[in-house]
Tab-separated table of C-alpha atoms and ligand atoms in Angstrom:
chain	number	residue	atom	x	y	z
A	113	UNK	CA	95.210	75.597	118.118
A	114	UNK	CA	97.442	73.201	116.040
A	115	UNK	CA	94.834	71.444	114.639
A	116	UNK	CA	93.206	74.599	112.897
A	117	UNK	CA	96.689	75.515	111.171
A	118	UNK	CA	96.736	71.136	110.238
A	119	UNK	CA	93.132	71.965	108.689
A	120	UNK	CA	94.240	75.484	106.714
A	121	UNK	CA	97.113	73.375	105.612
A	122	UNK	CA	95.334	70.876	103.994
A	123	UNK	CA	93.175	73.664	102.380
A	124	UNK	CA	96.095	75.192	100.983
A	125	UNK	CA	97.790	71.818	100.096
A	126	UNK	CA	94.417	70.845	98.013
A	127	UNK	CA	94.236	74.328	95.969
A	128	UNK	CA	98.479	75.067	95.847
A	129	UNK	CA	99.246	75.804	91.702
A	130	UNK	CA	102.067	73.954	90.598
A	131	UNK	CA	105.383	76.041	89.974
A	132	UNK	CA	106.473	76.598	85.687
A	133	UNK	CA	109.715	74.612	85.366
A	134	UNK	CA	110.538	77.001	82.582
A	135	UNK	CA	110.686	79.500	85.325
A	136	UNK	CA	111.530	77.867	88.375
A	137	UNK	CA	114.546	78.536	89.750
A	138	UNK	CA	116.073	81.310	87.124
A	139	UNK	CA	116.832	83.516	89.560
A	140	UNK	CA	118.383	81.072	92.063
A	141	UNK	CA	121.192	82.408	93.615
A	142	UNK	CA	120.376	86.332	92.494
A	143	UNK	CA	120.438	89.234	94.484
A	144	UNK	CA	116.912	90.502	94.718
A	145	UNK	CA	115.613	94.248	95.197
A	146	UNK	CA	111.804	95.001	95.902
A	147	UNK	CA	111.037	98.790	94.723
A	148	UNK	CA	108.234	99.733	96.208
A	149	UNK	CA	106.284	102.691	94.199
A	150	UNK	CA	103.971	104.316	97.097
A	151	UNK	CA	100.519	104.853	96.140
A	152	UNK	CA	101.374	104.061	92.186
A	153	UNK	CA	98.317	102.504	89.951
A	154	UNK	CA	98.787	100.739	87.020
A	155	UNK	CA	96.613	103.477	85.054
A	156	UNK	CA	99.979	105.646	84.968
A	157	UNK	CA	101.914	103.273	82.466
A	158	UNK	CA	102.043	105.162	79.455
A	159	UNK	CA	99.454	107.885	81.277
A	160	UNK	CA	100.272	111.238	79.423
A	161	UNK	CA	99.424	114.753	80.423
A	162	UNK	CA	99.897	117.704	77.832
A	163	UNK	CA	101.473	114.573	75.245
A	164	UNK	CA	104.204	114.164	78.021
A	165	UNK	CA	104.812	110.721	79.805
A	166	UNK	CA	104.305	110.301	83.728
A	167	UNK	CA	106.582	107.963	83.829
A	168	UNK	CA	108.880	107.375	81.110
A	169	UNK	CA	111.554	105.466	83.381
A	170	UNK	CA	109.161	103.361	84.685
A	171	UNK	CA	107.180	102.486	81.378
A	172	UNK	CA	110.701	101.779	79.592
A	173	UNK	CA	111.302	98.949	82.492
A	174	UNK	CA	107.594	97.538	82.079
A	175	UNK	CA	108.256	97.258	78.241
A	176	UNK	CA	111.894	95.867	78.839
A	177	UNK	CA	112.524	92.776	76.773
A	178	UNK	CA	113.789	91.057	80.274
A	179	UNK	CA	111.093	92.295	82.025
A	180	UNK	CA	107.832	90.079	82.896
A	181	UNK	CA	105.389	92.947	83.258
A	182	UNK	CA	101.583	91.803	84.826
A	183	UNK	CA	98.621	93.770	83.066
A	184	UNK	CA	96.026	92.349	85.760
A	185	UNK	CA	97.435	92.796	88.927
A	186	UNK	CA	95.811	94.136	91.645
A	187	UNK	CA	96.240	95.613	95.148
A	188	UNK	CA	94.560	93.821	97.975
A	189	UNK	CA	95.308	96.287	100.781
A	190	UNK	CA	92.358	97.508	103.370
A	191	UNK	CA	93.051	99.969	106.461
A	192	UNK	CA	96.669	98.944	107.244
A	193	UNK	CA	97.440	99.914	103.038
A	194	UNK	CA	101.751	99.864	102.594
A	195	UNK	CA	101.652	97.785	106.033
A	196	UNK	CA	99.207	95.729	104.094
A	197	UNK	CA	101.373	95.320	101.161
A	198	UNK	CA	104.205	94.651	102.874
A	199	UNK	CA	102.272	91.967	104.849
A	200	UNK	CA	100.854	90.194	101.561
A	201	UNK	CA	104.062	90.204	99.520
A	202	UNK	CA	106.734	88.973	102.220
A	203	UNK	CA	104.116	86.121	103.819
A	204	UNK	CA	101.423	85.796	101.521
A	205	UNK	CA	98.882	86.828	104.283
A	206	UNK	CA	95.945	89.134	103.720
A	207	UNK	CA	95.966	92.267	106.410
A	208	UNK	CA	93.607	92.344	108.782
A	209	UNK	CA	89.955	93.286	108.029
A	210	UNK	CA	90.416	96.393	110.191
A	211	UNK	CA	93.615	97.869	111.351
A	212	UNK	CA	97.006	96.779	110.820
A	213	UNK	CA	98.114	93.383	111.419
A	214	UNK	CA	101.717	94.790	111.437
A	215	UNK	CA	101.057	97.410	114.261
A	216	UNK	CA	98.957	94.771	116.084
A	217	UNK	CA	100.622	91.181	115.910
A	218	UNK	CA	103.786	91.947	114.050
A	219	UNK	CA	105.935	92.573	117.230
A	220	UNK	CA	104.430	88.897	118.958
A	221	UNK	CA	103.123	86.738	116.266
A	222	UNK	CA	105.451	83.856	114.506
A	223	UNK	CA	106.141	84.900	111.062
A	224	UNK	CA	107.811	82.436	108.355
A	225	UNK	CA	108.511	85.414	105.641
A	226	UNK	CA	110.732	85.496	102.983
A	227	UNK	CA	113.772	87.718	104.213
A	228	UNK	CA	113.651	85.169	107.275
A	229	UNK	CA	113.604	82.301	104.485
A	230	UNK	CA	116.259	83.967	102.493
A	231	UNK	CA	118.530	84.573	105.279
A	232	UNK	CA	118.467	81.155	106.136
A	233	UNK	CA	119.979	80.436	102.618
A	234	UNK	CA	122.775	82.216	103.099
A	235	UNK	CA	121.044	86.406	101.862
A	236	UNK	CA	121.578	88.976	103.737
A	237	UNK	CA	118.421	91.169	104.200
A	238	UNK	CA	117.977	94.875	104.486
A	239	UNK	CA	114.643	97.320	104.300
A	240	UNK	CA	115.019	100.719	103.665
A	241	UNK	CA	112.667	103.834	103.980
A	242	UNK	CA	112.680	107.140	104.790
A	243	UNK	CA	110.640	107.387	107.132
A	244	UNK	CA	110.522	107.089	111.262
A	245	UNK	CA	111.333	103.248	112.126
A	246	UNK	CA	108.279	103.125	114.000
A	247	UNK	CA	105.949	103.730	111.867
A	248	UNK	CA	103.542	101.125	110.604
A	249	UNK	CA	106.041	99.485	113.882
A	250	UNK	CA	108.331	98.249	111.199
A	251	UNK	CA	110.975	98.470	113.613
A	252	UNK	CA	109.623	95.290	115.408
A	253	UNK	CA	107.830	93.376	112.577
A	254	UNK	CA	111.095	93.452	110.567
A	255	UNK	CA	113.026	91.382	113.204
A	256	UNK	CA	110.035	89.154	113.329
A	257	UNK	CA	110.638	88.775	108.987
A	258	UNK	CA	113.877	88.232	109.620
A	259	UNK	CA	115.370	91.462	108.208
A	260	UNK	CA	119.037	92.040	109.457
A	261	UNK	CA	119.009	95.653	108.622
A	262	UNK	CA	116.404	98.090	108.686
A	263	UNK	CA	117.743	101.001	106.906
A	264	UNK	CA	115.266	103.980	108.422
A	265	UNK	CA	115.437	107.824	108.810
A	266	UNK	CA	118.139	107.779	111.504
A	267	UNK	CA	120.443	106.325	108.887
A	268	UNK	CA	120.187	108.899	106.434
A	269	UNK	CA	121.463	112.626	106.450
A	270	UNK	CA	118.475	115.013	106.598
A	271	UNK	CA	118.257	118.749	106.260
A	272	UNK	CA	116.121	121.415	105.467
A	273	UNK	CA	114.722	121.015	101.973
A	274	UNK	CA	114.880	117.306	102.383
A	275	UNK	CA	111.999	116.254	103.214
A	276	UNK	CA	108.675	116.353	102.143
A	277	UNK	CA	105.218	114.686	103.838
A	278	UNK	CA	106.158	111.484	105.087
A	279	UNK	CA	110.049	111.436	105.176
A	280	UNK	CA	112.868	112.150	102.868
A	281	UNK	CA	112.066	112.483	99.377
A	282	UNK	CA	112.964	109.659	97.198
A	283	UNK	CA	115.991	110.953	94.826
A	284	UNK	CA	117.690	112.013	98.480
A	285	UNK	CA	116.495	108.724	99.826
A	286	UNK	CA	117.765	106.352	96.842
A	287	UNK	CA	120.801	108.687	95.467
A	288	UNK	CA	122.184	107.777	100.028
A	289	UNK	CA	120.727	103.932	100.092
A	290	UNK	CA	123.124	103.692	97.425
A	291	UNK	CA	126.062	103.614	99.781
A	292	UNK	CA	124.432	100.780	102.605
A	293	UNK	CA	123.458	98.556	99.520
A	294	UNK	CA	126.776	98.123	98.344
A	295	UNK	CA	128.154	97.194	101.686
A	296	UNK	CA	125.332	94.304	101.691
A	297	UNK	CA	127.665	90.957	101.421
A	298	UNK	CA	125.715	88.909	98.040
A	299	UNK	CA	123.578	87.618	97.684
A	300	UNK	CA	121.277	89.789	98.853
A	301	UNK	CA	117.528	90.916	99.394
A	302	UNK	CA	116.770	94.328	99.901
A	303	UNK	CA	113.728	96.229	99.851
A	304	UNK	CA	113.219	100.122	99.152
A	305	UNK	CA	110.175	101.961	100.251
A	306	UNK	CA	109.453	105.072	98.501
A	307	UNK	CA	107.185	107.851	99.951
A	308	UNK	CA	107.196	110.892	98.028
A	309	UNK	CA	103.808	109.935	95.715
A	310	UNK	CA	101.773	109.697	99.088
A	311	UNK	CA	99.075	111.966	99.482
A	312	UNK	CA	98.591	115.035	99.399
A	313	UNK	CA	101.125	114.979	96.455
A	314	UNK	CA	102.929	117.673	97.556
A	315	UNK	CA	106.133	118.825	96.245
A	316	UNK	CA	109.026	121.024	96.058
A	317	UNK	CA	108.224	123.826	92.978
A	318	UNK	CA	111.702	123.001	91.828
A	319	UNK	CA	110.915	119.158	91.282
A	320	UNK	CA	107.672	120.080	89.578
A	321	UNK	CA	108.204	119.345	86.069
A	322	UNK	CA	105.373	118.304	84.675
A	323	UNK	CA	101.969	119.625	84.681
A	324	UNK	CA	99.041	119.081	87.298
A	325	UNK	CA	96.460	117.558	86.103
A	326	UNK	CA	93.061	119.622	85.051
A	327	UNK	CA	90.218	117.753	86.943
A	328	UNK	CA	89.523	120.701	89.205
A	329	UNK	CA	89.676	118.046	92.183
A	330	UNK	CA	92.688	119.583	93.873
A	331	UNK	CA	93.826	116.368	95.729
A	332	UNK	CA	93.699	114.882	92.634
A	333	UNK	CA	95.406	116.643	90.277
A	334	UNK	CA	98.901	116.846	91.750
A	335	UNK	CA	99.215	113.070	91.567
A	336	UNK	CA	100.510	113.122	88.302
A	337	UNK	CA	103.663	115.586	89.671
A	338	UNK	CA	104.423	113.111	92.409
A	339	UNK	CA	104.365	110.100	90.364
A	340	UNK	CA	106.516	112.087	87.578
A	341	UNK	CA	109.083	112.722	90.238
A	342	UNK	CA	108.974	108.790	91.631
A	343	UNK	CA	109.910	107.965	88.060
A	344	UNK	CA	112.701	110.174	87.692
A	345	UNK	CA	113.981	108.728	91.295
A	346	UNK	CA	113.506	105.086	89.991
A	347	UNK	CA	115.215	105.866	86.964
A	348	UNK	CA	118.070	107.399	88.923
A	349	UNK	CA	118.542	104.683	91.030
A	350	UNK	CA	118.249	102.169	87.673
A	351	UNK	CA	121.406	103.941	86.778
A	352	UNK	CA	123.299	103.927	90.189
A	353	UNK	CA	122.400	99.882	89.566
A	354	UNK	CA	123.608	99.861	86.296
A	355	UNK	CA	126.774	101.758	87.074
A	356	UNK	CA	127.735	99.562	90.339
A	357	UNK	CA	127.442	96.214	88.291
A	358	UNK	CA	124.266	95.374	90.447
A	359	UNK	CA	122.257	95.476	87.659
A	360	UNK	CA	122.934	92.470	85.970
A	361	UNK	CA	123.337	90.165	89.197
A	362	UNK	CA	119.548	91.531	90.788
A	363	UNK	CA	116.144	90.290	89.986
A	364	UNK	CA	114.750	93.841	90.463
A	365	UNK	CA	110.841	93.759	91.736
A	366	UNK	CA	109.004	96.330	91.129
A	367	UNK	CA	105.351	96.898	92.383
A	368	UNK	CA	102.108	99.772	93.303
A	369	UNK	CA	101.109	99.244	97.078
A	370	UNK	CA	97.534	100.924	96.377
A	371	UNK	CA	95.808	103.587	95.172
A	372	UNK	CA	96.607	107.256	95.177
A	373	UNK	CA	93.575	108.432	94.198
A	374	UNK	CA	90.292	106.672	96.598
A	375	UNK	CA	86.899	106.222	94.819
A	376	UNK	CA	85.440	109.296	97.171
A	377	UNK	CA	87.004	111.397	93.762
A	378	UNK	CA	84.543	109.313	90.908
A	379	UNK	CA	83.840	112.852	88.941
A	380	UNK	CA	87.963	113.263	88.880
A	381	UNK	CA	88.915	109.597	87.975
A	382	UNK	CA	85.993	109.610	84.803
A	383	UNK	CA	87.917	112.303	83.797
A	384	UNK	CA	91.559	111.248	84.156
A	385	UNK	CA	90.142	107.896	82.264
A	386	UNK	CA	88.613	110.014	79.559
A	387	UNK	CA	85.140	108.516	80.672
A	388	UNK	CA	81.487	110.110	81.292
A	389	UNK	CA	81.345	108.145	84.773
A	390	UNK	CA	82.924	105.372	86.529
A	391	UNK	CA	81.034	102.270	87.733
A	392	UNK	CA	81.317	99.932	90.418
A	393	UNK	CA	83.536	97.794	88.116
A	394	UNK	CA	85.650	100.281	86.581
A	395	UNK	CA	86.458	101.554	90.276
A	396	UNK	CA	87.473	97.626	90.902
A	397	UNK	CA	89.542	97.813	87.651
A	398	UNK	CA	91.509	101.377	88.765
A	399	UNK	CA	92.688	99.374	91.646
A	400	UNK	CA	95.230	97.290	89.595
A	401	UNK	CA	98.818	97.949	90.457
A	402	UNK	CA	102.094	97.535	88.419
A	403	UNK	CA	103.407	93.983	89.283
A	404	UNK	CA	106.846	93.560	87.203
A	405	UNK	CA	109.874	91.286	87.238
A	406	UNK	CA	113.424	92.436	85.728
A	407	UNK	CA	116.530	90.207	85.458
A	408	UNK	CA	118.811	89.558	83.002
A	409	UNK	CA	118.257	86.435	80.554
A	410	UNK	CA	114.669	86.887	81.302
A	411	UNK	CA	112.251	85.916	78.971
A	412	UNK	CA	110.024	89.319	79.188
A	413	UNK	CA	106.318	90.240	77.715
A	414	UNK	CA	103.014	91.472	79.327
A	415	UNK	CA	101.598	88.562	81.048
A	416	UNK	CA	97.715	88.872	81.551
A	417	UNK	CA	97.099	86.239	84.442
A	418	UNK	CA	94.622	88.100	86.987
A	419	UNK	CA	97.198	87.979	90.503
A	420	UNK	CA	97.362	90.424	92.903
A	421	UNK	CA	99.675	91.262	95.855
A	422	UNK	CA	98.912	88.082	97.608
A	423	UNK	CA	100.457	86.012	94.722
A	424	UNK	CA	103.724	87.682	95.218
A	425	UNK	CA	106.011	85.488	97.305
A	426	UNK	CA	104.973	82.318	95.884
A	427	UNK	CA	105.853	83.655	92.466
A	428	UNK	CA	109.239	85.010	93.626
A	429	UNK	CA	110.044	81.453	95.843
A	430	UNK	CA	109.369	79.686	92.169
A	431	UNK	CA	111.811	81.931	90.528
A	432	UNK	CA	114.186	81.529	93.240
A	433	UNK	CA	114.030	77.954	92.992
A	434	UNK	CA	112.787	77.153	96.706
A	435	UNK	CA	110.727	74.704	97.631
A	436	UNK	CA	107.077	76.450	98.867
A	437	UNK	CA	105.348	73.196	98.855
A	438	UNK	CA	104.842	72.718	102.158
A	439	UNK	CA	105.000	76.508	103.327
A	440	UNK	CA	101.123	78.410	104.421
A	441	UNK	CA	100.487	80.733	102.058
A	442	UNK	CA	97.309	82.117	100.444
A	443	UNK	CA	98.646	83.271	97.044
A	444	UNK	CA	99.614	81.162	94.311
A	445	UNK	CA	102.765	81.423	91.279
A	446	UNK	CA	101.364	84.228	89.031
A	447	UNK	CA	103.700	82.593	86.459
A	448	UNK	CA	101.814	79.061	86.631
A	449	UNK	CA	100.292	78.026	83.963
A	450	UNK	CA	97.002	76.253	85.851
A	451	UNK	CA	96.431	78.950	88.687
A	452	UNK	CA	92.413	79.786	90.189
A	453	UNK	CA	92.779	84.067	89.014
A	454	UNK	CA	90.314	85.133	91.788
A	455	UNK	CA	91.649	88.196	93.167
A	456	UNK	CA	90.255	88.627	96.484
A	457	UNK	CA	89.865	92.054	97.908
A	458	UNK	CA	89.666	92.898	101.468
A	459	UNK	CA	86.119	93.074	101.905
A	460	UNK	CA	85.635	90.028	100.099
A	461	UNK	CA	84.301	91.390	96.423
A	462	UNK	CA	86.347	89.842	94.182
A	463	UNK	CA	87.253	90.206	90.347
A	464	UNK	CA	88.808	87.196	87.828
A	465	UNK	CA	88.785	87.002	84.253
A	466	UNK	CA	85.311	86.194	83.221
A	467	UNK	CA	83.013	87.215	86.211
A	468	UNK	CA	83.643	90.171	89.246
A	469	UNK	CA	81.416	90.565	92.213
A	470	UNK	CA	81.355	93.721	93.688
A	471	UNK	CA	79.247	94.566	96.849
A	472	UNK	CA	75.865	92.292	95.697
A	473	UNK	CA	76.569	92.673	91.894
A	474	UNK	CA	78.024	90.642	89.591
A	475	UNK	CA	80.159	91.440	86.869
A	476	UNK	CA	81.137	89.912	83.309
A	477	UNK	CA	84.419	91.229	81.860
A	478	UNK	CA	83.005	94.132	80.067
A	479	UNK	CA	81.757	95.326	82.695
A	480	UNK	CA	78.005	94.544	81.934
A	481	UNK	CA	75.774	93.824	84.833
A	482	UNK	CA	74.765	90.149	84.908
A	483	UNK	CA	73.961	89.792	88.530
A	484	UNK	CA	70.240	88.387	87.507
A	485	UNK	CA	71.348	86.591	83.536
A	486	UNK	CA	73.599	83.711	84.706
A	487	UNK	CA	72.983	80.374	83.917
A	488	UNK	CA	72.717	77.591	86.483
A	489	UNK	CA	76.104	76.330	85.898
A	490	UNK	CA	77.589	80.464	85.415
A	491	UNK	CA	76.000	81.049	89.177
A	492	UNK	CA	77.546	77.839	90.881
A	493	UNK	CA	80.828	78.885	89.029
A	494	UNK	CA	80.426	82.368	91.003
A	495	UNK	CA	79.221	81.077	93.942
A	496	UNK	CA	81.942	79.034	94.047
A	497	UNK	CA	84.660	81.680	93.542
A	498	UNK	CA	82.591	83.641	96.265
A	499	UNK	CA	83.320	81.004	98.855
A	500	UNK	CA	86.910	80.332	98.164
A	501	UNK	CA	87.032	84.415	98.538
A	502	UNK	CA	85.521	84.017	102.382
A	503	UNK	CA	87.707	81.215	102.891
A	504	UNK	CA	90.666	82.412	102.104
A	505	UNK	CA	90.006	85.850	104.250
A	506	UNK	CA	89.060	83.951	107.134
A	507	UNK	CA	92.106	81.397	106.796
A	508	UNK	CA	94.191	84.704	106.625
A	509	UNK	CA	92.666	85.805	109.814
A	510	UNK	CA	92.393	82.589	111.628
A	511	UNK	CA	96.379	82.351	110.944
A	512	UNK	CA	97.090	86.349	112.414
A	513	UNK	CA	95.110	86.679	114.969
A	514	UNK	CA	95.843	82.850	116.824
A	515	UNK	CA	99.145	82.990	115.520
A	516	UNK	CA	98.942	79.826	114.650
A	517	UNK	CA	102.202	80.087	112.640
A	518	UNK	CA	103.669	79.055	115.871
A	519	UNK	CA	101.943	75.487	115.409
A	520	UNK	CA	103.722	74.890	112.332
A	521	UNK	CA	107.060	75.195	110.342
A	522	UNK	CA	107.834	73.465	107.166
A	523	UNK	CA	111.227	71.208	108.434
A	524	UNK	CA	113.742	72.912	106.280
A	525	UNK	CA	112.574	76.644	108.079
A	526	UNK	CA	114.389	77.756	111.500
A	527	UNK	CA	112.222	79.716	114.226
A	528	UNK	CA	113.213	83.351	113.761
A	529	UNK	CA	114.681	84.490	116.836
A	530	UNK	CA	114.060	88.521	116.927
A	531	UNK	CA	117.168	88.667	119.396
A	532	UNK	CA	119.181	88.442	116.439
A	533	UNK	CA	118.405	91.599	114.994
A	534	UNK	CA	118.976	95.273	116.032
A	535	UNK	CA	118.528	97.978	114.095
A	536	UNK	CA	120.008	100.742	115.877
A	537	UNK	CA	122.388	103.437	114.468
A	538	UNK	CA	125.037	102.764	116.637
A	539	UNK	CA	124.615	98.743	116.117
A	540	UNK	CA	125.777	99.725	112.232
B	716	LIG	C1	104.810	105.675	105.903
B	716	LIG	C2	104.445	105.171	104.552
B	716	LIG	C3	103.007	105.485	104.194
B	716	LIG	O1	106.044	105.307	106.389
B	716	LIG	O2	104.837	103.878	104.301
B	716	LIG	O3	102.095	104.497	104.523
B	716	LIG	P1	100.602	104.529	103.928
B	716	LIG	O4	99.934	105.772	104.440
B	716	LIG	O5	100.704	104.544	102.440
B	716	LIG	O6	99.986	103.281	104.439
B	717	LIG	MN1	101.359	103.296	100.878
């Protein structure tokens, strides 16, 4: 009812971080681009196989001098994964705690995301993938964001040798986006989903060009060949940026949905990490996710503030300068300079910068058990960042499932109407 989304509010009101004015609103006004690297963990910046970089494109941009690149980020997906994402980073909701709260509510539910938010200042918003519309049902929850365009399979030229798992693969699905981003009147906001590094890694011999891993876990050790071939794509499309002048006009996003490689493989990830074995905590740790920021005139580094996908829209309202004071959302600024760093996972383990709890165990930041060592004050601390964990899951679900967005809308935000939009070929 309205008075549980008045109580949430307050909740969120009490614990909102307070934007950094010496980032606020430096991107106001910018064209904005979310690149979406499918199944891409952090672990692959500056990962080398036979003394050759994965991704040399990608690990140029995360030690760009404009680019703010996060160290401590972490995905936060559960069943629904890239649906999950997608969810978090556009509306600063968790996913459901089983299923897909995209497939399930996104069609009915009141949404106040940021393409709707944007294109109510004056954006125009596009998503683009290479993939069937439906899937995930994109092709309804993107009206309810408030995405004008949804760029999808149908709009792209496909023929044999095109495609590969999923959809198109992504040089032949950036190298023709190319042509519908240009046409977008700016500013814009325009999101590209990759696909190609999705398991089971395969590939076309001709794009394979670097080496497999050696694990001996064969869903494991093309990973590295996908992920090589996402970086060449990105760093294609960098220079189809750079060469249309869209470069220097576009905060350029760039982010991991989740993990390519699941913790069923432990024997495989030790030896990728050059480890015996791989605990509880160091399975937490592989789940961070690159998290970076690009745009010219922007003070760049490696920030180390623990954030995860949830954090995202708050941080990018900030930069765009718009008010998110009054707005529900369960993330806070990852620039801020006095943010809570719990990073809440799905199932409600969390990790921060001094303690982690993962199933019953607690964590310090070496990874040291310590479950049974704390102090008084250490275990009210933890038990304290355990509730705020629950808390903010249930909130999350509270808000999805009773849609309770539709009992409130800060006074500067206009109802989506999904009318608007229509994303059909012939509609282009
Ligand atoms: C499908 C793609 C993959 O279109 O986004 O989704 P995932 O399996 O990663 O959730
Ligand atoms: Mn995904």
């Amino acid at each position: 009812s309205s008075k549980d989304i008045t109580k949430i509010l307050a909740y969120i009101k009490k614990h909102r971080s307070v934007a950094n004015m010496s980032y606020y609103g430096k991107a106001k006004g910018k064209n904005v681009i979310i690149f979406h690297l499918e199944s891409f963990q952090q672990f692959l910046i500056n990962y080398k196989v036979n003394g050759k970089e994965v991704t040399p494109n990608i690990n140029k941009f995360y030690s760009n001098k404009n680019t703010i690149s996060f160290d401590n980020f972490f995905n936060q997906v559960g069943q629904g994964k890239t649906s999950d994402a997608e969810t978090m980073l556009e509306n600063s909701l968790f996913g459901l705690p089983s299923g897909s709260a995209m497939t399930t509510y996104g069609t009915t539910n009141t949404f106040e995301a940021l393409p709707a938010i944007l294109n109510q200042r004056g954006y125009s918003t596009a998503a683009f993938h290479g993939d069937v519309g439906s899937f995930w049902n994109r092709d309804n929850t993107y009206k309810s964001w408030g995405y004008q365009y949804f760029f999808s399979e149908n709009y792209y030229k496909v023929k044999s040798g095109y495609s590969v798992g999923y959809g198109l693969k992504d040089k032949i699905f950036l190298k023709q986006s190319v042509k519908y981003l240009q046409q977008l009147p700016q500013p814009f906001y325009a999101k590209l989903i990759t696909l190609t590094n999705h398991y089971p890694y395969e590939l076309d011999k001709k794009n394979q060009t670097i080496a497999k891993t050696k694990t001996g876990d064969s869903t494991v050790d093309g990973y590295v060949q996908t992920a090589h071939y996402l970086d060449q794509a990105f760093g294609e499309f960098i220079s189809y940026l750079k060469k249309s002048g869209l470069y220097n006009k576009t905060m350029i996003v760039v982010y991991g949905d989740h993990y390519g490689i699941s913790n069923n493989h432990k024997k495989a990830i030790a030896q990728l990490l050059g480890k015996k074995s791989v605990s509880s905590y160091d399975l937490a740790m592989f789940q961070k996710v690159p998290f970076m920021i690009h745009m010219k005139g922007l003070q760049g580094g490696i920030n180390h503030t623990y954030g995860g996908e949830i954090d995202v829209m708050p941080t990018l309202m900030d930069l765009l300068g718009i008010k998110n004071t009054d707005t529900v959302q369960l993330g806070n600024d990852l620039l801020s300079t006095k943010r809570n760093q719990t990073v809440v996972f799905r199932d409600g383990d969390f990790v921060s910068p001094k303690y982690s709890k993962i199933g019953s165990t607690i964590y310090d930041n070496n990874g040291k058990v310590v479950t049974n060592k704390l102090t008084k004050k250490q275990k009210a601390s933890v038990n304290k960042q355990e509730a705020r964990a629950d808390k903010t899951l249930s909130m999350s679900d509270e808000i999805i499932t009773g849609d309770l967005l539709r009992f409130y809308k800060p006074s500067w935000f206009k109802k989506v109407n999904k009318s608007d939009y229509s994303y059909k070929v012939s509609d282009a």
